[in-house]
RNA sequence: GGGAGCAUAGCUCAGCCGGGAGAGCGCCUGCCUUACAAGCAGGAGGUCACAGGUUCGAUCCCUGUUGCUCCCA
């Protein structure tokens, strides 16, 4: 085995072994308890980014852990057709050929997209494999495969029949570049500097009314000016007629509660066709809708002489003319939130158009109840507030998109009679007998199909055994950025169509940010490619780095130093295993009888049990970072730094006596048991290296993936061994400290005298002399008392004993005195604090007895130490 | 305007049920000790943002303030 761990040499090998062995595959089995996670489907033609890496690492940890626990674990993978994103990529590609989608036509264009999907569709799933994802690839799904498409049509028709889908004219968010409507949550609001223009509108018959607007170009579509009904300044003008400047249209002054009297002048121009609020006002007051901006964000015929102008050009032109006519009162700089397309960052144009909507209120009710009544649990809990807040203020969902790539809306229009047919299958004929049917050209919002993911992937609308067995799924793992887009929609869809929540728990994680705390983004170029990291550091290191030092729901900064730390940990494991394997020999070690165990054996076995308990408990609580930390500390600090060091002399001994041989066998057994157990506990986190090592250890079964998860056994805890080891470790640390402080050369053995009046302590030190002598590099003498205290010696108090390290000639008395004085000061401070507490009657009467007892013990210990150090100092001072 | 989060060592972050704080990295000292220098041993470094409150006791619970981040309108 090489001295450094090389992930490249093992990762692909094991992944292939697992996949070919079908270890990821879950079959319905009523005799076993199911565990199921559906993977948030990544964009089918996308590439793995750090967000995916984190999300899927968390899912893989949970899945592998539950699988080892004996659950029938299904992690359902798949990909999303990602309407706008995928279509945009293909359009880009066409543009390079000098073509547009219209040159090809719908059918040929779609063929191109499918070809694109075939070409890149496997990329991301391949990348997930490199991460180690143990999902059931045999069940992989795609949101536009036949089954999912059938589910989409079924849902659309049923919602329509429930009266929950309607078609209407409405203001929607139009992206002039993507040429489609997008839903409210797909609009990203950004605070930007802008101008507030104060424009004077003449009142018919004399006078004027000044309105403030950030979008003067929309005035061409104005049909009224609104003021607040209780605004004294304008009450006399309500009902009067205004002349719209530049256009000459006559329009009324109306009163509406929507107006904020404190903003601008308190008078608002109303443009129902180009502003969502104005649209509502227009409806309330039966105002006409004048559309002055078109799908390319250019001015329409209605804009008169401005026709054909770009919206920003038109704004400039209108401002110029208003100024020229003396109608522009003033211009103020303000900051305001401007909506941008989440895909292409183009400024959204609110546009009046006819779209399909889902009526949300009836669907939101059960979704709210499920969260309130605990059928759904968010981890961390606070995200339920965010979810509820959104659900309770829900607005209807615009589901139609003016795209070609996606699920086409299953609605046909009869060209003969105008009848609208909503149907699961393409109808042949209209009721009127006509057969000239045309399908709605629009497709559905991509999230419409992903909302069905937890049941469509399990076979719905068919009644499949999978659906029966795995639904509701166990937990959903996803980023906090798509709670609204996806999580919320799956919940109301599941409740409406399955009569049950799609998952019982929702484990939300934060975002992976760059080292400076910024979101990773293409435009900033600050993204880190997980595949690069896997190649340089290994998938295990990446996974470990992503989950340690992070707490559920919090964002995580990507630091390369932390990655090195994870890589070093892998290397540490590797080398500890090398040590073990080099010393285990070929024979299967026999189980060591309890009475043959040394203190170190009993200690490490007991500590191992504590780790089994803690890791399992942390996993149950979704505290994966804490679970990993416990393992890290156990493996590095306890197993490597102490146990391996203590076991070395036993394994290296040349002694061939029966006792020595047995002791060696015991050591081998304990070493391999603890290492194997540690690998099993670590496997969900670092699947590759643990499999590599596990396979080389004495084991049972074809793969660590299917090894039973270690179960905590309280009877294997050994509190005595833990306490005794702790005492010896304290003594060893004290001697090492002295050696370092006194500059004893590392190769030189020191003499150490352990003075302990307590017999049990002396017995302990004598029983395991090699521990202290070996790990502190000294010759040890154990005494109940010292007749004469050596002046030429360094001193320490540890584990309830006094330690002297005679250093004739080597010791610098001043230095030793200073060291002890410092220690005495610290002890004195601690002692004063404890005594203060114990002197407080309220503390004694009100604090729990155990706490008081603990303080008392602390006082005794500190007092002994203090006394010893004080005495020592007086001797040194002569 | 509404909501959420964060503030702990030089840096990045943990810290459960309230009982005087931890890790990694960095820094200092000494070591190539045959598992590992991606390592070993030792060490320095903190008014737990600020002000109140509850409590015998607060980094932790409550209120307010300040600063930063995010979401929604």
Coordinates of N, CA, C and O in Angstrom, one line a residue, chain A residues 40 54-55 58 62 377-387 475-484 486-488 490-491 503 505-511 550-555 622 624:
Chain A
X40 N -34.1 15.7 -6.0 CA -34.5 16.9 -6.8 C -33.9 16.8 -8.2 O -32.6 16.7 -8.3
X54 N -23.6 19.3 -2.7 CA -24.0 19.3 -1.3 C -25.3 18.6 -1.2 O -25.5 17.7 -0.3
X55 N -26.3 18.9 -2.0 CA -27.6 18.4 -1.9 C -27.6 16.8 -2.0 O -28.2 16.1 -1.2
X58 N -25.8 15.0 0.9 CA -26.7 14.8 2.1 C -27.6 13.7 1.9 O -27.9 12.8 2.7
X62 N -27.9 10.0 4.0 CA -29.1 9.5 4.6 C -29.5 8.1 4.0 O -29.8 7.2 4.8
X377 N -42.7 18.0 8.6 CA -41.8 18.6 9.5 C -40.6 19.2 8.8 O -39.9 18.5 8.0
X378 N -40.4 20.5 9.0 CA -39.2 21.1 8.4 C -38.0 21.0 9.3 O -38.2 21.2 10.5
X379 N -36.9 20.7 8.8 CA -35.6 20.7 9.5 C -34.7 21.7 8.8 O -34.4 21.4 7.6
X380 N -34.2 22.8 9.4 CA -34.6 23.3 10.7 C -36.0 23.8 10.7 O -36.5 24.2 9.6
X381 N -36.6 23.9 11.9 CA -38.0 24.2 12.0 C -38.4 25.6 11.4 O -39.5 25.8 10.9
X382 N -37.4 26.5 11.5 CA -37.8 27.9 11.1 C -38.3 28.0 9.7 O -39.0 28.9 9.3
X383 N -37.9 27.0 8.8 CA -38.4 27.1 7.4 C -39.9 26.9 7.3 O -40.4 27.2 6.3
X384 N -40.5 26.3 8.3 CA -41.9 26.1 8.2 C -42.6 27.5 8.2 O -43.6 27.7 7.6
X385 N -42.0 28.4 8.9 CA -42.5 29.8 9.0 C -42.5 30.4 7.6 O -43.4 31.1 7.2
X386 N -41.4 30.2 6.9 CA -41.2 30.8 5.6 C -42.2 30.2 4.6 O -42.8 30.8 3.8
X387 N -42.4 28.9 4.8 CA -43.3 28.1 3.9 C -44.7 28.6 4.2 O -45.5 28.9 3.3
X475 N -38.2 11.5 3.3 CA -37.6 12.9 3.6 C -37.3 13.5 2.2 O -36.9 12.8 1.3
X476 N -37.5 14.8 2.2 CA -37.0 15.5 1.0 C -35.8 16.4 1.4 O -35.9 17.1 2.4
X477 N -34.8 16.3 0.6 CA -33.6 17.1 0.9 C -33.4 18.1 -0.2 O -33.2 17.8 -1.4
X478 N -33.4 19.4 0.1 CA -33.2 20.4 -0.9 C -32.8 21.7 -0.3 O -32.8 21.9 0.9
X479 N -32.4 22.6 -1.3 CA -31.9 23.9 -0.9 C -33.0 24.9 -0.5 O -34.1 24.8 -1.0
X480 N -32.7 25.8 0.3 CA -33.7 26.7 0.8 C -34.2 27.6 -0.3 O -35.2 28.3 -0.2
X481 N -33.5 27.7 -1.4 CA -33.9 28.6 -2.5 C -35.1 28.1 -3.3 O -35.6 28.8 -4.1
X482 N -35.4 26.8 -3.2 CA -36.5 26.4 -4.0 C -37.7 25.8 -3.2 O -38.5 25.0 -3.6
X483 N -37.8 26.4 -2.0 CA -39.0 26.0 -1.1 C -40.3 26.4 -1.8 O -41.2 25.6 -1.9
X484 N -40.3 27.6 -2.4 CA -41.6 28.0 -3.1 C -41.7 27.4 -4.4 O -42.8 26.9 -4.8
X486 N -40.7 24.6 -5.6 CA -40.8 23.2 -5.8 C -41.5 22.5 -4.6 O -42.5 21.8 -4.7
X487 N -40.9 22.8 -3.4 CA -41.4 22.0 -2.2 C -42.8 22.3 -2.0 O -43.6 21.4 -1.8
X488 N -43.2 23.6 -2.0 CA -44.6 23.9 -1.7 C -45.5 23.3 -2.8 O -46.6 22.8 -2.4
X490 N -45.0 20.6 -4.6 CA -45.2 19.1 -4.4 C -46.1 18.8 -3.3 O -46.9 17.8 -3.3
X491 N -46.1 19.7 -2.2 CA -47.0 19.4 -1.1 C -48.4 19.5 -1.5 O -49.2 18.6 -1.2
X503 N -44.0 13.8 1.5 CA -42.8 13.4 2.4 C -43.1 13.9 3.7 O -43.9 14.9 3.9
X505 N -40.8 14.6 6.1 CA -39.8 15.6 6.6 C -39.1 16.3 5.5 O -39.0 15.7 4.4
X506 N -38.8 17.5 5.7 CA -38.1 18.3 4.7 C -36.8 18.8 5.3 O -36.9 19.7 6.2
X507 N -35.7 18.4 4.8 CA -34.4 18.7 5.3 C -33.9 19.8 4.4 O -33.5 19.5 3.2
X508 N -33.8 21.0 4.9 CA -33.4 22.1 4.1 C -31.9 22.5 4.4 O -31.5 22.6 5.5
X509 N -31.2 22.7 3.3 CA -29.8 23.1 3.5 C -29.6 24.5 2.9 O -30.4 24.9 2.1
X510 N -28.5 25.1 3.2 CA -28.1 26.4 2.7 C -27.5 26.3 1.3 O -27.5 25.3 0.7
X511 N -26.9 27.4 1.0 CA -26.2 27.5 -0.3 C -24.7 27.4 -0.2 O -24.2 27.7 0.9
X550 N -20.6 22.7 9.2 CA -21.8 23.4 8.7 C -23.0 22.9 9.5 O -23.0 21.7 10.0
X551 N -24.0 23.7 9.6 CA -25.1 23.3 10.4 C -26.4 23.4 9.6 O -26.4 24.2 8.6
X552 N -27.4 22.6 9.8 CA -28.5 22.5 8.9 C -29.1 23.9 8.6 O -29.4 24.7 9.5
X553 N -29.3 24.2 7.3 CA -30.0 25.4 6.9 C -29.1 26.6 6.7 O -29.4 27.6 6.0
X554 N -27.9 26.5 7.2 CA -26.9 27.6 7.1 C -26.1 27.5 5.8 O -25.8 26.4 5.3
X555 N -25.8 28.7 5.2 CA -24.9 28.7 4.1 C -23.5 28.2 4.4 O -23.1 28.2 5.6
X622 N -30.6 14.8 12.0 CA -30.1 15.5 10.8 C -28.9 16.4 11.1 O -28.7 17.4 10.4
X624 N -25.8 16.2 10.5 CA -24.7 15.4 9.9 C -23.3 15.9 10.1 O -22.4 15.2 10.2

